[in-house]
Short mmCIF file of C-alpha atoms in Angstrom, two decimals:
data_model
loop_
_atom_site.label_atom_id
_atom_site.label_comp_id
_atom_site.label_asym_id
_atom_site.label_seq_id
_atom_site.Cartn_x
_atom_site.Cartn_y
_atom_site.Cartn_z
CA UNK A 106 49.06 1.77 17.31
CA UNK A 107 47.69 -1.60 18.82
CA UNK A 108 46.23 -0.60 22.26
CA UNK A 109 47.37 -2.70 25.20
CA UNK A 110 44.80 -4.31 27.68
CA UNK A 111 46.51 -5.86 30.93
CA UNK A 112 44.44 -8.29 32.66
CA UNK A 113 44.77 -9.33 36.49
CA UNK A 114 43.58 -12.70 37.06
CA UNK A 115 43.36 -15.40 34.87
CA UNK A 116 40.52 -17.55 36.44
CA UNK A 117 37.37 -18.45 33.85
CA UNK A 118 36.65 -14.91 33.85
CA UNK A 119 40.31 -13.49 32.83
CA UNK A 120 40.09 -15.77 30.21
CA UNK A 121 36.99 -14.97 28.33
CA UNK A 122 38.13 -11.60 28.36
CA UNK A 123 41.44 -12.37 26.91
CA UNK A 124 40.09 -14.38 24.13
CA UNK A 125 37.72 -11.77 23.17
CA UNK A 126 40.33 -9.05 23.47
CA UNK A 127 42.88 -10.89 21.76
CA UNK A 128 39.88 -11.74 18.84
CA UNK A 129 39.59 -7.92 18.49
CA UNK A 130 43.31 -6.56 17.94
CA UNK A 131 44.10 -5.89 21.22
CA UNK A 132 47.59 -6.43 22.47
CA UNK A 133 46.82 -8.64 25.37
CA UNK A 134 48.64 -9.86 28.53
CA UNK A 135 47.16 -11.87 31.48
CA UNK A 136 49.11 -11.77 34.89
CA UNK A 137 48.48 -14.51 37.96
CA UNK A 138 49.38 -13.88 41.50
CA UNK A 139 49.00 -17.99 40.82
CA UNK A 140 48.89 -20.95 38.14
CA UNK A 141 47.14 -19.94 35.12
CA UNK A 142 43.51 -21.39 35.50
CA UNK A 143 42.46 -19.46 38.87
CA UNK A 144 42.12 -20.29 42.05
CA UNK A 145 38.39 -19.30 42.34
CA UNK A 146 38.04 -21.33 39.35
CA UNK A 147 40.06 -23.93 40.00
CA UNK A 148 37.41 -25.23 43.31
CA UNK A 149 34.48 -24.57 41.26
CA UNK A 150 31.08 -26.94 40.60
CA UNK A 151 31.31 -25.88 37.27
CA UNK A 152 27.37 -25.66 37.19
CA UNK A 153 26.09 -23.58 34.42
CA UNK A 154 22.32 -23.10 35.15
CA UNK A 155 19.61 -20.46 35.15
CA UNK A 156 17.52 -22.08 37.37
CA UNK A 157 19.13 -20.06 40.43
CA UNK A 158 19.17 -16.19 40.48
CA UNK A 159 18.92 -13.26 42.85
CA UNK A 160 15.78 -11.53 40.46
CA UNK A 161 14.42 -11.53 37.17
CA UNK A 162 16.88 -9.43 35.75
CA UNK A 163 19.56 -11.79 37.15
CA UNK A 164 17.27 -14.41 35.59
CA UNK A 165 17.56 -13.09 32.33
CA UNK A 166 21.24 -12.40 32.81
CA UNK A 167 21.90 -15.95 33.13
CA UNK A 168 19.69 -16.92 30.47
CA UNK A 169 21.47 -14.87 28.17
CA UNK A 170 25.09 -16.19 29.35
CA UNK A 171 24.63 -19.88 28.74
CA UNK A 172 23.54 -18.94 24.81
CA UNK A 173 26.86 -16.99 25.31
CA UNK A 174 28.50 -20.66 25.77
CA UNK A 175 26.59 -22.05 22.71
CA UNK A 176 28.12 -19.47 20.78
CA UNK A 177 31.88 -19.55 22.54
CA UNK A 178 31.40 -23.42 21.58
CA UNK A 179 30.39 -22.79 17.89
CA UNK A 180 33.88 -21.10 17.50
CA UNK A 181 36.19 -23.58 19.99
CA UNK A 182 34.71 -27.07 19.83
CA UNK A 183 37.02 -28.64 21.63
CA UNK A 184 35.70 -26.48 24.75
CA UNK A 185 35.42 -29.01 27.95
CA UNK A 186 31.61 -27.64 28.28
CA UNK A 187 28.50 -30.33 28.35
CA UNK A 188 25.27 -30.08 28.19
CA UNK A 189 23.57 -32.70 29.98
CA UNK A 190 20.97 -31.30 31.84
CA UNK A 191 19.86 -30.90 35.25
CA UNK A 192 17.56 -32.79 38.35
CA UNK A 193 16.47 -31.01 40.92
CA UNK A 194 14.17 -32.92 43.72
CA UNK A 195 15.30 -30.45 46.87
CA UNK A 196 11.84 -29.61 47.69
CA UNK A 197 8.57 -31.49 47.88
CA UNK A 198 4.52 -30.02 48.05
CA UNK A 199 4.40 -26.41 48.29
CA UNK A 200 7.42 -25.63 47.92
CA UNK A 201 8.82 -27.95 44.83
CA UNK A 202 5.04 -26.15 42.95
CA UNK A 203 6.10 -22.71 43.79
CA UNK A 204 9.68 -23.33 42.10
CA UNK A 205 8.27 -25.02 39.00
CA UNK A 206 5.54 -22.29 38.79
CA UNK A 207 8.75 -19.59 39.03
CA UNK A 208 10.54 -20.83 36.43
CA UNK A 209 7.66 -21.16 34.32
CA UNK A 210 6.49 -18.08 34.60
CA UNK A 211 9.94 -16.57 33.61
CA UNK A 212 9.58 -19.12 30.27
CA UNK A 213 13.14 -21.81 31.57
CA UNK A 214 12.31 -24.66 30.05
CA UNK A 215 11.71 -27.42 32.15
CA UNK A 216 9.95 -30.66 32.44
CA UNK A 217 8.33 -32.51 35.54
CA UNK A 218 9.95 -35.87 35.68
CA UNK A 219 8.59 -39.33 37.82
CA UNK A 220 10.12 -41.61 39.69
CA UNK A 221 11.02 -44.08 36.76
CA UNK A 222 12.30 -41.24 34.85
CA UNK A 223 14.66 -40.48 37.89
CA UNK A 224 15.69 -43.86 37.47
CA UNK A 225 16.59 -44.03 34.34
CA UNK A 226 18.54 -41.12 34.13
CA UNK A 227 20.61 -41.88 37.55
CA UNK A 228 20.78 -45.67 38.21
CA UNK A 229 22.20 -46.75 41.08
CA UNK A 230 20.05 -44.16 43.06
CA UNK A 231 19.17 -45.70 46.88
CA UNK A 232 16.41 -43.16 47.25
CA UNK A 233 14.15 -42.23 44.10
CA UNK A 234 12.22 -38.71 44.70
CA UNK A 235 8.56 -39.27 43.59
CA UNK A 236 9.08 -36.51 41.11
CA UNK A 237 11.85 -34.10 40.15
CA UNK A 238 12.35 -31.15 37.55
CA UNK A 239 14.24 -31.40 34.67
CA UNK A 240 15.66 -28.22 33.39
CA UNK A 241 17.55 -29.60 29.70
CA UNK A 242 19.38 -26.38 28.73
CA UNK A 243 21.56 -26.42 31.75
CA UNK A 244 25.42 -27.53 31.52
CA UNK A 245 29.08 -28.33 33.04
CA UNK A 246 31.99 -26.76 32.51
CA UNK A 247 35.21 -28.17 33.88
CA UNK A 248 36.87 -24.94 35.56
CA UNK A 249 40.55 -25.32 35.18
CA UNK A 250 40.32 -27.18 31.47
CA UNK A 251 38.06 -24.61 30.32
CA UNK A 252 39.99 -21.89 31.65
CA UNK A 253 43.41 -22.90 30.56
CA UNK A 254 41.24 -24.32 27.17
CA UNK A 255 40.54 -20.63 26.95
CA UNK A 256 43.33 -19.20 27.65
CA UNK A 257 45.24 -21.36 24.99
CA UNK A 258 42.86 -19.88 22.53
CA UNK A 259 43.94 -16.60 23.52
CA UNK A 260 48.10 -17.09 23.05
CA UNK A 261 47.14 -18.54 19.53
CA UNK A 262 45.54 -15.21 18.65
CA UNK A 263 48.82 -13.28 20.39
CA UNK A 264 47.88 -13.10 23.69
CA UNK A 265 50.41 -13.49 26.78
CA UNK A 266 49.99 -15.60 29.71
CA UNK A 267 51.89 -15.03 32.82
CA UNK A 268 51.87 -16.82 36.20
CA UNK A 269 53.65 -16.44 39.56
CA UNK A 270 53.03 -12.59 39.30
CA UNK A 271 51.54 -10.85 41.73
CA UNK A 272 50.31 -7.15 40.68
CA UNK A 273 51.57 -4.72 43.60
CA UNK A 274 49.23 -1.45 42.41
CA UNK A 275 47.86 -0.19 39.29
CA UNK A 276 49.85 3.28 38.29
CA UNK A 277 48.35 5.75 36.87
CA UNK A 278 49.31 9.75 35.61
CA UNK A 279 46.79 12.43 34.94
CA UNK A 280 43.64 10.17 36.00
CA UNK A 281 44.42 7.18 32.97
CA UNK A 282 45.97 4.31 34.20
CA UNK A 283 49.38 4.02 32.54
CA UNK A 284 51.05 0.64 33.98
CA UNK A 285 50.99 -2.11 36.63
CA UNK A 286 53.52 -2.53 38.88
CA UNK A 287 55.45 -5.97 39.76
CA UNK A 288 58.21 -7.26 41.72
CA UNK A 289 60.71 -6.58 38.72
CA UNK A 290 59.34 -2.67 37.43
CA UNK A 291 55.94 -2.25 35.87
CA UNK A 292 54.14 -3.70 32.71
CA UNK A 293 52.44 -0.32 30.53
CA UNK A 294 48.96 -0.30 30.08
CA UNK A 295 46.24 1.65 28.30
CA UNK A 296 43.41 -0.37 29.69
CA UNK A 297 43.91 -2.34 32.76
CA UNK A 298 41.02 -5.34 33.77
CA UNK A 299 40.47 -6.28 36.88
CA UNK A 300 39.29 -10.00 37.05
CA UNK A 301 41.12 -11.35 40.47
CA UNK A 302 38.65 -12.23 42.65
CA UNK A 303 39.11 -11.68 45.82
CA UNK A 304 42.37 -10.37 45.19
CA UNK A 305 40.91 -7.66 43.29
CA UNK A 306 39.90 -5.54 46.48
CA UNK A 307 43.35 -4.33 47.22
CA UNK A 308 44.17 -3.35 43.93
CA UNK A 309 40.80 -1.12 43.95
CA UNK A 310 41.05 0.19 47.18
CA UNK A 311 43.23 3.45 46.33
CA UNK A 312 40.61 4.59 43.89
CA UNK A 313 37.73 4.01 46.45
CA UNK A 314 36.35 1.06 45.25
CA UNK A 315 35.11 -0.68 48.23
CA UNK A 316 32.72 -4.00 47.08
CA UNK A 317 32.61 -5.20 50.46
CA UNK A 318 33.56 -9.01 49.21
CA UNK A 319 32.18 -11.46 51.43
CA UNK A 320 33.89 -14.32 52.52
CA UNK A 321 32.25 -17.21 51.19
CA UNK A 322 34.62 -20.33 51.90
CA UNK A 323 33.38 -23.33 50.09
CA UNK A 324 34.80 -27.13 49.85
CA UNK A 325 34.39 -29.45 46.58
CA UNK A 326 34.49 -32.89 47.12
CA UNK A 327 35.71 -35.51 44.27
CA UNK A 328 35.74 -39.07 44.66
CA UNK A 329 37.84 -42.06 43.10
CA UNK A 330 36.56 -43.03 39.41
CA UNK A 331 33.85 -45.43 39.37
CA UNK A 332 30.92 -47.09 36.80
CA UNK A 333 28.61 -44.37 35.45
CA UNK A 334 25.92 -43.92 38.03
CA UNK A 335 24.30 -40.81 36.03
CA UNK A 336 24.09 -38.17 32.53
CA UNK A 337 23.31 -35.70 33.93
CA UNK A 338 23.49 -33.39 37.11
CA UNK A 339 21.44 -33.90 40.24
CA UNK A 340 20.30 -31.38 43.12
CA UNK A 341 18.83 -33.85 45.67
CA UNK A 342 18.26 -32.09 49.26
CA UNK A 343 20.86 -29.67 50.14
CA UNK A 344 23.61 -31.47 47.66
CA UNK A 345 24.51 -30.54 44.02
CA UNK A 346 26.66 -33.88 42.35
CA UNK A 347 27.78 -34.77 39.01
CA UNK A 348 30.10 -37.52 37.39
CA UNK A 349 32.93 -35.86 35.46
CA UNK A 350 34.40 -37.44 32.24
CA UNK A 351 36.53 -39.95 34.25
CA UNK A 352 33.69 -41.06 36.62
CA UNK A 353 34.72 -39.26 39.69
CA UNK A 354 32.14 -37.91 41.51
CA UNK A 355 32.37 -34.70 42.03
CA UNK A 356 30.07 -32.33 45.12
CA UNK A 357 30.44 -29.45 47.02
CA UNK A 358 30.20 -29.97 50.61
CA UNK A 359 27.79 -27.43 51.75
CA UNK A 360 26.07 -26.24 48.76
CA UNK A 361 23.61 -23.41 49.11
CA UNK A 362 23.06 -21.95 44.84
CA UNK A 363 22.78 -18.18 45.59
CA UNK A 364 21.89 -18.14 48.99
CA UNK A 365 25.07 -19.23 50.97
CA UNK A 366 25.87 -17.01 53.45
CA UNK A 367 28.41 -19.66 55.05
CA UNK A 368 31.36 -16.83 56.36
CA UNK A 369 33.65 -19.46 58.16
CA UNK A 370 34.06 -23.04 57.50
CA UNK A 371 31.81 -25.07 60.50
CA UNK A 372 34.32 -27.74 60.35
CA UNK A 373 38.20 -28.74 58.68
CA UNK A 374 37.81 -29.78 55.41
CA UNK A 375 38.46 -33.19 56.06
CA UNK A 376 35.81 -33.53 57.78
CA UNK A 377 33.44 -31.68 55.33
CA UNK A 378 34.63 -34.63 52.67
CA UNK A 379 34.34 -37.31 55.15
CA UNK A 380 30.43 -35.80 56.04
CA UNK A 381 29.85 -35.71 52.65
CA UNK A 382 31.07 -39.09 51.55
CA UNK A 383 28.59 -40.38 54.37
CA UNK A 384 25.77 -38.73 52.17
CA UNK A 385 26.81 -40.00 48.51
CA UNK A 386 27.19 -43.88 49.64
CA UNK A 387 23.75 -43.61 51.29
CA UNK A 388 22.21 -41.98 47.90
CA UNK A 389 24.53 -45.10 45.82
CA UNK A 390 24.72 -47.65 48.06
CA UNK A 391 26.29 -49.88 44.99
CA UNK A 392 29.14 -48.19 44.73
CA UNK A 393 32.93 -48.28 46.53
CA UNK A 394 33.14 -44.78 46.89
CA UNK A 395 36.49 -43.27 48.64
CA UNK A 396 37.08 -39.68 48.71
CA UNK A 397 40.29 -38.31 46.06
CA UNK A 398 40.50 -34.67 46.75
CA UNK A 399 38.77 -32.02 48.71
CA UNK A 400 39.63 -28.51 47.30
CA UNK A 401 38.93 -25.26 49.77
CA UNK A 402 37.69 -22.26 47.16
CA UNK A 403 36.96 -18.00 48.35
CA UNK A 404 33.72 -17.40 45.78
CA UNK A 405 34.32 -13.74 44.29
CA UNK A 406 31.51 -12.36 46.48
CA UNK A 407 30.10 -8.59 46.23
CA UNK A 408 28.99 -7.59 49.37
CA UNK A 409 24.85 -7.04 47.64
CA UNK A 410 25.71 -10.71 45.91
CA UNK A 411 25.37 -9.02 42.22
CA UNK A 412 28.36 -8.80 39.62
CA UNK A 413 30.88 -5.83 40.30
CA UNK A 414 31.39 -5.06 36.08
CA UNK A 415 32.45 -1.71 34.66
CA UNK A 416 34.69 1.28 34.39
CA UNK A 417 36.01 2.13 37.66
CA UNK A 418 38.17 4.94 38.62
CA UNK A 419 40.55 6.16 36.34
CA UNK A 420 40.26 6.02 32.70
CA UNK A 421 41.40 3.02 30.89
CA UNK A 422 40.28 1.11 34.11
CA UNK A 423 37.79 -1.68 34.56
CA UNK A 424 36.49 -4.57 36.54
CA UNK A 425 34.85 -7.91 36.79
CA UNK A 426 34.46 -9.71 39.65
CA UNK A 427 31.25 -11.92 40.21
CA UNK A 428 29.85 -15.11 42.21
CA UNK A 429 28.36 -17.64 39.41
CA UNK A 430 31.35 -16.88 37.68
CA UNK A 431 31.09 -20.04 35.68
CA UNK A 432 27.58 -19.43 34.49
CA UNK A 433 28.22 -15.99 33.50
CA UNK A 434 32.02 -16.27 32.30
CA UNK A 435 31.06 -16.40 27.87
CA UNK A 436 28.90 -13.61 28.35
CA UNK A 437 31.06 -11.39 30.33
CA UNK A 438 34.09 -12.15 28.02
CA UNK A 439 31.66 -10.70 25.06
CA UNK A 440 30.35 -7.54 26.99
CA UNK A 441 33.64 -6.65 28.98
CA UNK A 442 35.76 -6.87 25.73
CA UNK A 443 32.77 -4.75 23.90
CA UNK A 444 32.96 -1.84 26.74
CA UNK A 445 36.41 -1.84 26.81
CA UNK A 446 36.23 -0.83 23.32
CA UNK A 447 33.84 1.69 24.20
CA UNK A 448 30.39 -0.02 23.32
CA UNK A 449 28.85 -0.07 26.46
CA UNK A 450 25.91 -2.71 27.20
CA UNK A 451 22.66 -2.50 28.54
CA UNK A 452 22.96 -5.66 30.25
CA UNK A 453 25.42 -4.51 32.73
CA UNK A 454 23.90 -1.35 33.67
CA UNK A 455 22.39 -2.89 36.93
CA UNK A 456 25.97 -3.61 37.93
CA UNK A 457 28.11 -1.04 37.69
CA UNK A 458 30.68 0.20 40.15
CA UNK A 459 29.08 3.38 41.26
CA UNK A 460 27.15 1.59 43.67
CA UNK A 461 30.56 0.39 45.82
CA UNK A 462 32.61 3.78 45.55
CA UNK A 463 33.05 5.29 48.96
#
């Protein structure tokens, strides 16, 4: 009989899962509390990089999960993911050394660029840093398109996608889950994922799962569509930008890589966009910028900032739930769809559940 796997969420991370589950012969259904695509994912940067990390075996983590999206490529080519590199210039002296002296330590490849480099590669630019570091293996992925991308791969391999649903509990009988429960009656089971986000804490809580998500508001900005001002993306002081494939620019408004610790908004979003559209005409001072959108996001965040992946609770249950979701999402579709089957990985050992269980 073809086992059924039930996944909550279908943000960037539901989706790799479902693709690889769906690849393997599992009978697969994805349920939504919202549109298919996420909500997470949905207010995402879309950054996926290496070059920020919590340690080295975080490093390596994310090293690993951007080959992942080389190889998720290789099989969907028409995956919304680029590869155009990244500049970073936040730092100067001391501090920009000790970075490039990190990351070369750890072997990321990166190279030390000049000022005319700078300005080649983003013309337009008011300011031009002295120098900057190039890191070429980093990449983009649009979060909603490569979710619902994803997702479409899935439902041509049999899978089922379901919004509007919101799960109510996850039922279980003799300590295997057996079912979720909706509105209408339930939806059987034999293995249930766990890939909400933030809405994943509730559903845990009866098994005494307690991450301790933090709430980590954050606000991405995207501008009208104008002339192509860059090719790649740029971390100038305290900003991460990139031009998406209709020119907008797109930025978060308080961007802080791993390190954000922002619990409340400081200000509306509004006036987040309207600070941060203040910033982007000063750096292109040759463009008529106007702000399109401004999209409010709650990053997945465990309470020690690692991924929450693994078995939890009752058999036939398991979870993912993650900051850096993007960056990670190819990989964790491989591993999570591997342990479900019962080949458990070495590269999620750091981050199991055990660690939250109260």
């Amino acid at each position: 009989m073809v086992e059924r796997v039930v996944i909550v969420g279908a943000g960037i991370l539901g989706a790799m899962a479902a693709y690889r589950l769906a690849r393997a012969g599992y009978a697969v259904t994805v349920l939504d509390a919202a549109t298919p695509g996420g909500v997470a994912t949905a207010a995402t940067f879309g950054w996926i990089n290496a070059s920020f990390y919590l340690d080295d075996a975080h490093h390596r983590l994310r090293v690993e999960a951007i080959a992942a999206w080389h190889r998720l490529q290789a099989e969907l080519t028409g995956l919304p993911v680029a590869w155009p590199g990244c500049l970073w210039w936040e730092e100067s002296g001391a501090d920009f050394d000790a970075m490039e002296a990190r990351l070369t330590a750890l072997g990321y490849p990166l190279e030390r660029w000049n000022s005319d480099q700078v300005s080649k590669a983003v013309p337009g630019l008011g300011e031009v840093p002295e120098a900057a570091l190039h890191f070429p293996g980093e990449g983009v992925a649009e979060g909603t398109g490569t979710a619902r991308y994803v997702l479409h791969a899935a439902a041509d391999l049999g899978a089922r996608i379901i919004g509007g649903t919101a799960v109510r509990s996850v039922e279980t009988d003799n300590g295997r889950v057996t079912s979720l429960r909706l509105a209408g009656g339930t939806i059987p089971a034999d293995h249930v994922l766990i890939a909400a986000g933030r809405g994943s804490a509730a559903l845990l809580s009866p098994f005494g799962i307690d991450m301790g998500l933090l709430p980590r508001p954050a606000v991405t900005l995207r501008t009208n569509p104008v002339a192509a001002v860059m090719d790649r993306l740029i971390v100038p002081p305290g900003m991460e930008i990139r031009q998406d494939a209709e020119g907008r620019i797109v930025a978060p408004t308080s961007p802080k890589h791993q390190e954000d610790a922002t619990e409340e908004l400081p200000e509306t979003p509004d006036k987040l966009a309207d600070a941060t559209m203040v910033r982007l005409k000063r750096m292109f001072p040759g463009l008529d910028l106007r702000w399109e959108d401004a999209l409010l996001g709650w990053r997945p965040m465990p309470q020690d900032g690692f991924p929450a992946v693994g078995p939890a609770g009752p058999d036939g249950l398991y979870v993912a739930v993650m900051h850096s979701g993007m960056t990670l999402a190819a990989l964790m579709g491989e591993l999570v769809a591997a342990e479900i089957g019962g080949k458990m990985s070495d590269w999620l050992q750091p981050y199991r559940l055990e660690r939250f269980v109260t």
